[in-house]
Amino acid sequence: MENAERLLLDLVDAGHLVPMGIDGMYGRGAAFEDTLLRFDAYISRSAKDDGATLVRFPPVINRRDFERSGYLKSFPHLAGTVFSFDGTPAEHQHLLETVEAGGDWSATQKMTGAVLCPAACYPIYPTLRGTLPQNGRLFDVFSYCFRHEPSKDPARMQIFRMREFVRISDGDSVRPWRNMWIERAMELLTAIGLPAVSAVANDPFFGRGGRMLAANQRAQELKFELVVPIASEESPTAIMSFNYHQEHFGSTFGIQTSDGAVAQTACVGFGMERVTLALFKYHGMRVDRWPDSVRRVLWG
Amino acid sequence: MENAERLLLDLVDAGHLVPMGIDGMYGRGAAFEDTLLRFDAYISRSAKDDGATLVRFPPVINRRDFERSGYLKSFPHLAGTVFSFDGTPAEHQHLLETVEAGGDWSATQKMTGAVLCPAACYPIYPTLRGTLPQNGRLFDVFSYCFRHEPSKDPARMQIFRMREFVRISDGDSVRPWRNMWIERAMELLTAIGLPAVSAVANDPFFGRGGRMLAANQRAQELKFELVVPIASEESPTAIMSFNYHQEHFGSTFGIQTSDGAVAQTACVGFGMERVTLALFKYHGMRVDRWPDSVRRVLWG
């Protein structure tokens, strides 16, 4: 973790990240934000002929859909739920006194219909209930995502942006599409000087049962990642992931192909903050001193 | 509210908003998002010589700073707090069974260190503890904000974006700066065909005590809004607000001017979704048919 803390200090000194007094939560400075948005535009250019439908979801989503999604089975420890106050003036007084005394005011809060978005693709599936057109659909989504895992590693934020492409169709279309993206993404990242390596991966499933889920996910090669050392050489950071969900979301949300089969889905996700951090790590804290080749690709 | 529901239907039919199964929460379609980002760039051009420091905060912020901010005194009913699970596998099993049975699983969730951001300027003040440089500071912030007020009016979303400029200095600098922005903003909005009107306003303070706070805020002209009819002619919607906080944030977060006085603050906020909705309302659902004068300003 020492390397992680040094990198974080460098980023803060350079004004790229602004500490907010809590691990894994930062303001983004002008150069950080500009770099992230340039990388985002670079992704758009690379995918411009794919014909994806663009939707931008907010960072909170519908709790009922989230309950159905299965996220709480696999990652209950990472999910964030939104609570609020709907009490009386007297209860408000009690809330304020508890806050004033530095006490625990959680009992004044009630669960709302909103949860934090856990991954950019989650809100798209519930909108697709029914039968897909022939050849299925392709979406381009992007949103802030929350994962409750406070860490001093700047590459493990609690709140970060994810850009994803999501393919919803039959398995014969979905799996090759995901594999095409692994190749394309390697080229994209190589062109901006990031030494990414692809690897079979697994999600951080909760609890003992999670170990079996992880082993199964690996055996079936359902998840790949592109990893780059950021805060540590030994445990490189995933900056992209490529996930084949089989029939999970199709059966959960009642999505059928035009042939009447349960739809299969896959997604390709860019960790936008992680890619940006990798760029600062590899090319230095001053964007004006980055290699010409990298600047040309991003700032064209 | 009938007009609000009709407008919402039009927006959904045109693909500008994507329903998420809960009032006040929508995905944004491609033309909506493009328009919003073009308006954002237009704001940037209009303020480019002001020398503001750009910081982009995420949609959740530090709960401790939020507790200090006074938001819970005035708007407890609008705040969103983030809860999460940190239980055992047995408690996880209970959580899943409760979800499965359609029950209330809120008791499985504990308050975290994060709350939803209530207004784009809130996270900047805690970063400024100490003494300001001469002439103070000027910030450019933008973030998703949450307010727990489910509504069928598309102009009253629970989760929406706010762009703000924030001036932190002495009262003699801060107040004229705010007034300058009221003039500038009127010109900005007129140029894109929005019939905005400026008005003294008050915040939606909670409870009976709130009425006095509101009256006081009006009497001192601490808050102005630019309003435009969107869903209703009788109660036009605030698409911008101009707030003079006097010493509130300066004393709360220990910010001094270079002369050693408690800093005063003011902010100028654009409701990004509301401006975008107003553009669709006034110029129609098809961006390619908007008046040339408006298209020229936004798409240059």
Short mmCIF file of C-alpha atoms in Angstrom, two decimals, chain A residues 78-183:
data_model
loop_
_atom_site.label_atom_id
_atom_site.label_comp_id
_atom_site.label_asym_id
_atom_site.label_seq_id
_atom_site.Cartn_x
_atom_site.Cartn_y
_atom_site.Cartn_z
CA LEU A 78 -20.34 -3.23 -2.02
CA ALA A 79 -23.90 -1.97 -2.54
CA GLY A 80 -25.01 1.48 -1.40
CA THR A 81 -28.66 2.12 -0.53
CA VAL A 82 -30.18 5.60 -0.23
CA PHE A 83 -32.01 6.54 2.96
CA SER A 84 -33.89 9.73 3.81
CA PHE A 85 -35.89 11.47 6.54
CA ASP A 86 -39.67 11.77 6.43
CA GLY A 87 -40.43 12.45 10.07
CA THR A 88 -42.24 15.11 12.06
CA PRO A 89 -40.81 18.41 13.33
CA ALA A 90 -40.26 16.72 16.73
CA GLU A 91 -38.32 13.91 15.09
CA HIS A 92 -36.37 16.53 13.17
CA GLN A 93 -35.45 18.13 16.49
CA HIS A 94 -34.21 14.75 17.74
CA LEU A 95 -32.20 14.27 14.52
CA LEU A 96 -30.48 17.64 14.98
CA GLU A 97 -29.69 16.99 18.65
CA THR A 98 -28.19 13.61 17.79
CA VAL A 99 -26.04 15.12 15.03
CA GLU A 100 -25.00 17.94 17.38
CA ALA A 101 -23.93 15.43 20.04
CA GLY A 102 -21.92 13.44 17.50
CA GLY A 103 -24.29 10.49 17.95
CA ASP A 104 -25.68 7.86 15.59
CA TRP A 105 -28.64 9.38 13.73
CA SER A 106 -29.19 6.43 11.39
CA ALA A 107 -32.50 5.53 13.10
CA THR A 108 -33.98 8.82 11.81
CA GLN A 109 -33.47 7.63 8.22
CA LYS A 110 -35.77 5.40 6.17
CA MET A 111 -34.95 3.39 3.09
CA THR A 112 -36.05 5.13 -0.13
CA GLY A 113 -36.77 3.75 -3.61
CA ALA A 114 -33.23 4.61 -4.74
CA VAL A 115 -29.89 2.80 -4.57
CA LEU A 116 -26.50 3.85 -5.86
CA CYS A 117 -25.75 2.52 -9.33
CA PRO A 118 -23.31 -0.41 -8.95
CA ALA A 119 -22.26 -0.70 -12.62
CA ALA A 120 -23.14 1.44 -15.63
CA CYS A 121 -25.02 -1.35 -17.45
CA TYR A 122 -27.43 -2.22 -14.61
CA PRO A 123 -30.17 0.32 -15.43
CA ILE A 124 -30.45 -0.68 -19.09
CA TYR A 125 -31.76 -4.25 -18.63
CA PRO A 126 -35.06 -3.40 -16.88
CA THR A 127 -35.94 -1.03 -19.77
CA LEU A 128 -35.76 -3.93 -22.27
CA ARG A 129 -38.48 -6.24 -20.97
CA GLY A 130 -40.14 -7.86 -24.00
CA THR A 131 -38.93 -9.01 -27.39
CA LEU A 132 -35.79 -7.62 -29.02
CA PRO A 133 -35.60 -6.68 -32.71
CA GLN A 134 -33.75 -9.09 -34.99
CA ASN A 135 -30.01 -8.92 -34.26
CA GLY A 136 -30.75 -7.61 -30.79
CA ARG A 137 -29.57 -4.28 -29.39
CA LEU A 138 -26.35 -2.46 -28.64
CA PHE A 139 -26.16 0.28 -25.98
CA ASP A 140 -23.61 2.88 -25.00
CA VAL A 141 -23.94 3.78 -21.30
CA PHE A 142 -21.88 5.85 -18.88
CA SER A 143 -22.45 6.70 -15.26
CA TYR A 144 -21.01 7.27 -11.84
CA CYS A 145 -20.94 3.99 -9.91
CA PHE A 146 -20.61 3.39 -6.17
CA ARG A 147 -18.85 0.56 -4.35
CA HIS A 148 -18.49 0.64 -0.61
CA GLU A 149 -14.83 -0.31 -0.24
CA PRO A 150 -12.93 2.61 1.33
CA SER A 151 -9.24 2.32 0.35
CA LYS A 152 -6.12 4.47 0.26
CA ASP A 153 -5.38 3.19 -3.25
CA PRO A 154 -6.43 6.02 -5.60
CA ALA A 155 -7.27 3.30 -8.15
CA ARG A 156 -9.92 1.91 -5.79
CA MET A 157 -12.38 4.76 -5.41
CA GLN A 158 -15.77 4.40 -3.77
CA ILE A 159 -17.34 6.55 -6.46
CA PHE A 160 -16.07 6.52 -10.03
CA ARG A 161 -17.24 6.62 -13.64
CA MET A 162 -17.71 3.65 -15.91
CA ARG A 163 -18.33 3.76 -19.68
CA GLU A 164 -19.82 0.57 -21.07
CA PHE A 165 -21.05 -0.94 -24.26
CA VAL A 166 -23.76 -3.55 -23.76
CA ARG A 167 -24.80 -6.16 -26.28
CA ILE A 168 -28.15 -7.93 -25.88
CA SER A 169 -28.90 -10.71 -28.36
CA ASP A 170 -28.38 -14.46 -28.74
CA GLY A 171 -25.24 -16.19 -27.47
CA ASP A 172 -23.82 -16.65 -30.98
CA SER A 173 -23.71 -12.85 -31.43
CA VAL A 174 -22.87 -11.78 -27.91
CA ARG A 175 -19.76 -13.83 -27.21
CA PRO A 176 -17.83 -13.01 -30.42
CA TRP A 177 -18.76 -9.34 -29.92
CA ARG A 178 -17.16 -9.40 -26.48
CA ASN A 179 -14.05 -11.09 -27.85
CA MET A 180 -13.78 -8.53 -30.67
CA TRP A 181 -13.74 -5.81 -28.02
CA ILE A 182 -10.84 -7.42 -26.13
CA GLU A 183 -8.72 -7.08 -29.29
#
